PDB file of C-alpha atoms in Angstrom:
ATOM      1  CA  UNK A   1      -7.595 -29.886 -59.890  1.00  0.00           C
ATOM      2  CA  UNK A   2      -7.461 -31.527 -56.490  1.00  0.00           C
ATOM      3  CA  UNK A   3      -7.213 -30.038 -53.039  1.00  0.00           C
ATOM      4  CA  UNK A   4      -4.122 -31.116 -51.122  1.00  0.00           C
ATOM      5  CA  UNK A   5      -4.059 -31.765 -47.377  1.00  0.00           C
ATOM      6  CA  UNK A   6      -2.200 -28.481 -46.840  1.00  0.00           C
ATOM      7  CA  UNK A   7      -5.030 -26.509 -48.496  1.00  0.00           C
ATOM      8  CA  UNK A   8      -3.235 -25.817 -51.773  1.00  0.00           C
ATOM      9  CA  UNK A   9      -4.377 -27.052 -55.160  1.00  0.00           C
ATOM     10  CA  UNK A  10      -2.719 -29.572 -57.421  1.00  0.00           C
ATOM     11  CA  UNK A  11      -3.493 -28.346 -60.922  1.00  0.00           C
ATOM     12  CA  UNK A  12      -4.170 -30.783 -63.745  1.00  0.00           C
ATOM     13  CA  UNK A  13      -2.839 -28.586 -66.545  1.00  0.00           C
ATOM     14  CA  UNK A  14      -4.002 -30.924 -69.321  1.00  0.00           C
ATOM     15  CA  UNK A  15      -7.481 -31.006 -67.810  1.00  0.00           C
ATOM     16  CA  UNK A  16      -7.437 -27.240 -67.422  1.00  0.00           C
ATOM     17  CA  UNK A  17      -6.457 -26.807 -71.073  1.00  0.00           C
ATOM     18  CA  UNK A  18      -9.239 -29.176 -72.151  1.00  0.00           C
ATOM     19  CA  UNK A  19     -11.742 -27.219 -70.085  1.00  0.00           C
ATOM     20  CA  UNK A  20     -10.503 -23.901 -71.493  1.00  0.00           C
ATOM     21  CA  UNK A  21     -10.972 -25.297 -75.001  1.00  0.00           C
ATOM     22  CA  UNK A  22     -14.493 -26.463 -74.111  1.00  0.00           C
ATOM     23  CA  UNK A  23     -15.316 -23.014 -72.717  1.00  0.00           C
ATOM     24  CA  UNK A  24     -14.114 -21.359 -75.913  1.00  0.00           C
ATOM     25  CA  UNK A  25     -16.045 -23.852 -78.067  1.00  0.00           C
ATOM     26  CA  UNK A  26     -19.113 -23.173 -75.941  1.00  0.00           C
ATOM     27  CA  UNK A  27     -18.715 -19.431 -76.422  1.00  0.00           C
ATOM     28  CA  UNK A  28     -18.312 -19.980 -80.156  1.00  0.00           C
ATOM     29  CA  UNK A  29     -21.473 -22.111 -80.315  1.00  0.00           C
ATOM     30  CA  UNK A  30     -23.354 -19.505 -78.316  1.00  0.00           C
ATOM     31  CA  UNK A  31     -22.237 -16.656 -80.569  1.00  0.00           C
ATOM     32  CA  UNK A  32     -23.106 -18.695 -83.681  1.00  0.00           C
ATOM     33  CA  UNK A  33     -26.624 -19.263 -82.320  1.00  0.00           C
ATOM     34  CA  UNK A  34     -27.380 -15.749 -81.081  1.00  0.00           C
ATOM     35  CA  UNK A  35     -30.066 -15.416 -83.761  1.00  0.00           C
ATOM     36  CA  UNK A  36     -31.804 -18.650 -82.730  1.00  0.00           C
ATOM     37  CA  UNK A  37     -32.808 -18.043 -79.137  1.00  0.00           C
ATOM     38  CA  UNK A  38     -34.406 -21.483 -78.703  1.00  0.00           C
ATOM     39  CA  UNK A  39     -31.243 -23.346 -79.710  1.00  0.00           C
ATOM     40  CA  UNK A  40     -29.109 -21.016 -77.624  1.00  0.00           C
ATOM     41  CA  UNK A  41     -31.380 -21.455 -74.587  1.00  0.00           C
ATOM     42  CA  UNK A  42     -31.182 -25.251 -74.953  1.00  0.00           C
ATOM     43  CA  UNK A  43     -27.377 -25.168 -75.203  1.00  0.00           C
ATOM     44  CA  UNK A  44     -27.038 -22.927 -72.154  1.00  0.00           C
ATOM     45  CA  UNK A  45     -29.593 -24.884 -70.123  1.00  0.00           C
ATOM     46  CA  UNK A  46     -27.723 -28.132 -70.762  1.00  0.00           C
ATOM     47  CA  UNK A  47     -24.436 -26.451 -69.850  1.00  0.00           C
ATOM     48  CA  UNK A  48     -26.048 -25.348 -66.600  1.00  0.00           C
ATOM     49  CA  UNK A  49     -27.216 -28.884 -65.833  1.00  0.00           C
ATOM     50  CA  UNK A  50     -23.721 -30.249 -66.467  1.00  0.00           C
ATOM     51  CA  UNK A  51     -22.104 -27.604 -64.294  1.00  0.00           C
ATOM     52  CA  UNK A  52     -24.577 -28.283 -61.466  1.00  0.00           C
ATOM     53  CA  UNK A  53     -23.599 -31.963 -61.545  1.00  0.00           C
ATOM     54  CA  UNK A  54     -19.966 -30.923 -61.030  1.00  0.00           C
ATOM     55  CA  UNK A  55     -20.963 -28.756 -58.052  1.00  0.00           C
ATOM     56  CA  UNK A  56     -20.066 -25.486 -59.798  1.00  0.00           C
ATOM     57  CA  UNK A  57     -21.271 -22.452 -57.855  1.00  0.00           C
ATOM     58  CA  UNK A  58     -22.558 -19.168 -59.204  1.00  0.00           C
ATOM     59  CA  UNK A  59     -19.676 -17.116 -57.785  1.00  0.00           C
ATOM     60  CA  UNK A  60     -17.227 -19.119 -59.903  1.00  0.00           C
ATOM     61  CA  UNK A  61     -18.489 -17.278 -62.981  1.00  0.00           C
ATOM     62  CA  UNK A  62     -16.961 -14.040 -61.663  1.00  0.00           C
ATOM     63  CA  UNK A  63     -13.581 -15.765 -61.654  1.00  0.00           C
ATOM     64  CA  UNK A  64     -14.225 -17.109 -65.135  1.00  0.00           C
ATOM     65  CA  UNK A  65     -14.943 -13.597 -66.410  1.00  0.00           C
ATOM     66  CA  UNK A  66     -11.603 -12.343 -65.080  1.00  0.00           C
ATOM     67  CA  UNK A  67      -9.782 -15.271 -66.699  1.00  0.00           C
ATOM     68  CA  UNK A  68     -11.606 -14.744 -70.002  1.00  0.00           C
ATOM     69  CA  UNK A  69     -10.880 -11.013 -69.934  1.00  0.00           C
ATOM     70  CA  UNK A  70      -7.207 -11.724 -69.267  1.00  0.00           C
ATOM     71  CA  UNK A  71      -7.135 -14.142 -72.211  1.00  0.00           C
ATOM     72  CA  UNK A  72      -8.847 -11.626 -74.483  1.00  0.00           C
ATOM     73  CA  UNK A  73      -6.394  -8.897 -73.478  1.00  0.00           C
ATOM     74  CA  UNK A  74      -3.499 -11.234 -74.199  1.00  0.00           C
ATOM     75  CA  UNK A  75      -4.875 -12.394 -77.554  1.00  0.00           C
ATOM     76  CA  UNK A  76      -6.112  -9.032 -78.834  1.00  0.00           C
ATOM     77  CA  UNK A  77      -3.369  -6.886 -77.288  1.00  0.00           C
ATOM     78  CA  UNK A  78      -3.713  -3.296 -78.590  1.00  0.00           C
ATOM     79  CA  UNK A  79      -7.084  -4.117 -80.203  1.00  0.00           C
ATOM     80  CA  UNK A  80      -8.503  -4.804 -76.735  1.00  0.00           C
ATOM     81  CA  UNK A  81     -10.117  -1.588 -75.568  1.00  0.00           C
ATOM     82  CA  UNK A  82     -12.966  -0.450 -73.333  1.00  0.00           C
ATOM     83  CA  UNK A  83     -15.624  -1.022 -76.012  1.00  0.00           C
ATOM     84  CA  UNK A  84     -14.383  -4.539 -76.784  1.00  0.00           C
ATOM     85  CA  UNK A  85     -14.258  -5.376 -73.078  1.00  0.00           C
ATOM     86  CA  UNK A  86     -17.792  -4.029 -72.590  1.00  0.00           C
ATOM     87  CA  UNK A  87     -19.146  -6.012 -75.565  1.00  0.00           C
ATOM     88  CA  UNK A  88     -17.583  -9.240 -74.313  1.00  0.00           C
ATOM     89  CA  UNK A  89     -18.799  -8.564 -70.776  1.00  0.00           C
ATOM     90  CA  UNK A  90     -22.382  -8.082 -71.976  1.00  0.00           C
ATOM     91  CA  UNK A  91     -22.405 -11.379 -73.858  1.00  0.00           C
ATOM     92  CA  UNK A  92     -20.575 -13.187 -71.047  1.00  0.00           C
ATOM     93  CA  UNK A  93     -23.081 -11.888 -68.499  1.00  0.00           C
ATOM     94  CA  UNK A  94     -26.001 -12.995 -70.677  1.00  0.00           C
ATOM     95  CA  UNK A  95     -24.530 -16.454 -71.245  1.00  0.00           C
ATOM     96  CA  UNK A  96     -23.496 -16.983 -67.634  1.00  0.00           C
ATOM     97  CA  UNK A  97     -26.913 -15.914 -66.337  1.00  0.00           C
ATOM     98  CA  UNK A  98     -28.592 -18.460 -68.597  1.00  0.00           C
ATOM     99  CA  UNK A  99     -26.161 -21.174 -67.528  1.00  0.00           C
ATOM    100  CA  UNK A 100     -26.766 -20.287 -63.878  1.00  0.00           C
ATOM    101  CA  UNK A 101     -30.526 -20.525 -64.468  1.00  0.00           C
ATOM    102  CA  UNK A 102     -29.975 -24.072 -65.760  1.00  0.00           C
ATOM    103  CA  UNK A 103     -27.821 -24.873 -62.735  1.00  0.00           C
ATOM    104  CA  UNK A 104     -30.409 -23.561 -60.280  1.00  0.00           C
ATOM    105  CA  UNK A 105     -33.257 -25.333 -62.039  1.00  0.00           C
ATOM    106  CA  UNK A 106     -31.313 -28.607 -62.037  1.00  0.00           C
ATOM    107  CA  UNK A 107     -30.498 -28.277 -58.329  1.00  0.00           C
ATOM    108  CA  UNK A 108     -34.131 -27.511 -57.508  1.00  0.00           C
ATOM    109  CA  UNK A 109     -35.250 -30.566 -59.479  1.00  0.00           C
ATOM    110  CA  UNK A 110     -32.704 -32.782 -57.714  1.00  0.00           C
ATOM    111  CA  UNK A 111     -33.753 -31.443 -54.294  1.00  0.00           C
ATOM    112  CA  UNK A 112     -37.402 -32.095 -55.136  1.00  0.00           C
ATOM    113  CA  UNK A 113     -36.647 -35.668 -56.228  1.00  0.00           C
ATOM    114  CA  UNK A 114     -34.598 -36.263 -53.074  1.00  0.00           C
ATOM    115  CA  UNK A 115     -37.420 -34.938 -50.892  1.00  0.00           C
ATOM    116  CA  UNK A 116     -39.920 -37.210 -52.653  1.00  0.00           C
ATOM    117  CA  UNK A 117     -37.654 -40.211 -52.043  1.00  0.00           C
ATOM    118  CA  UNK A 118     -37.214 -39.335 -48.386  1.00  0.00           C
ATOM    119  CA  UNK A 119     -40.957 -38.933 -47.902  1.00  0.00           C
ATOM    120  CA  UNK A 120     -41.618 -42.215 -49.687  1.00  0.00           C
ATOM    121  CA  UNK A 121     -39.027 -44.055 -47.582  1.00  0.00           C
ATOM    122  CA  UNK A 122     -40.422 -42.986 -44.206  1.00  0.00           C
ATOM    123  CA  UNK A 123     -43.471 -44.562 -42.607  1.00  0.00           C
ATOM    124  CA  UNK A 124     -46.434 -42.289 -42.014  1.00  0.00           C
ATOM    125  CA  UNK A 125     -46.119 -40.703 -38.569  1.00  0.00           C
ATOM    126  CA  UNK A 126     -49.842 -41.148 -37.922  1.00  0.00           C
ATOM    127  CA  UNK A 127     -49.654 -44.839 -38.635  1.00  0.00           C
ATOM    128  CA  UNK A 128     -47.593 -47.786 -37.464  1.00  0.00           C
ATOM    129  CA  UNK A 129     -45.046 -48.920 -40.084  1.00  0.00           C
ATOM    130  CA  UNK A 130     -46.928 -47.097 -42.809  1.00  0.00           C
ATOM    131  CA  UNK A 131     -50.230 -48.880 -42.094  1.00  0.00           C
ATOM    132  CA  UNK A 132     -53.292 -47.091 -40.714  1.00  0.00           C
ATOM    133  CA  UNK A 133     -53.992 -47.711 -37.032  1.00  0.00           C
TER     134      UNK A 133
END
């Protein structure tokens, strides 16, 4: 997806389909590893790191939930009811919170590394050109 000059989006439908498939595979992997919290935490943490690198923001997960719910309603049709929606929402909320934790941790780490670089690149203000007076 790219932003056009007029403020509208140019959708890459193939890319969107690939991403949707990756999301579903990620959900499947998460559900398969619900009993192994360490593996699940590692998977979700890494997903968070990847999403942080692509500048994904936390509020985007709300939009993802609505898209996922729409897809579930379409796929399950009359089998989609309040209980099914609630069950999926609970697991989605758990997974998205863990992914967001990974995103926030990654951003904090990157900000810390950037600050260290900036401090290391600047001469000491008490000294001339980094050398004691």
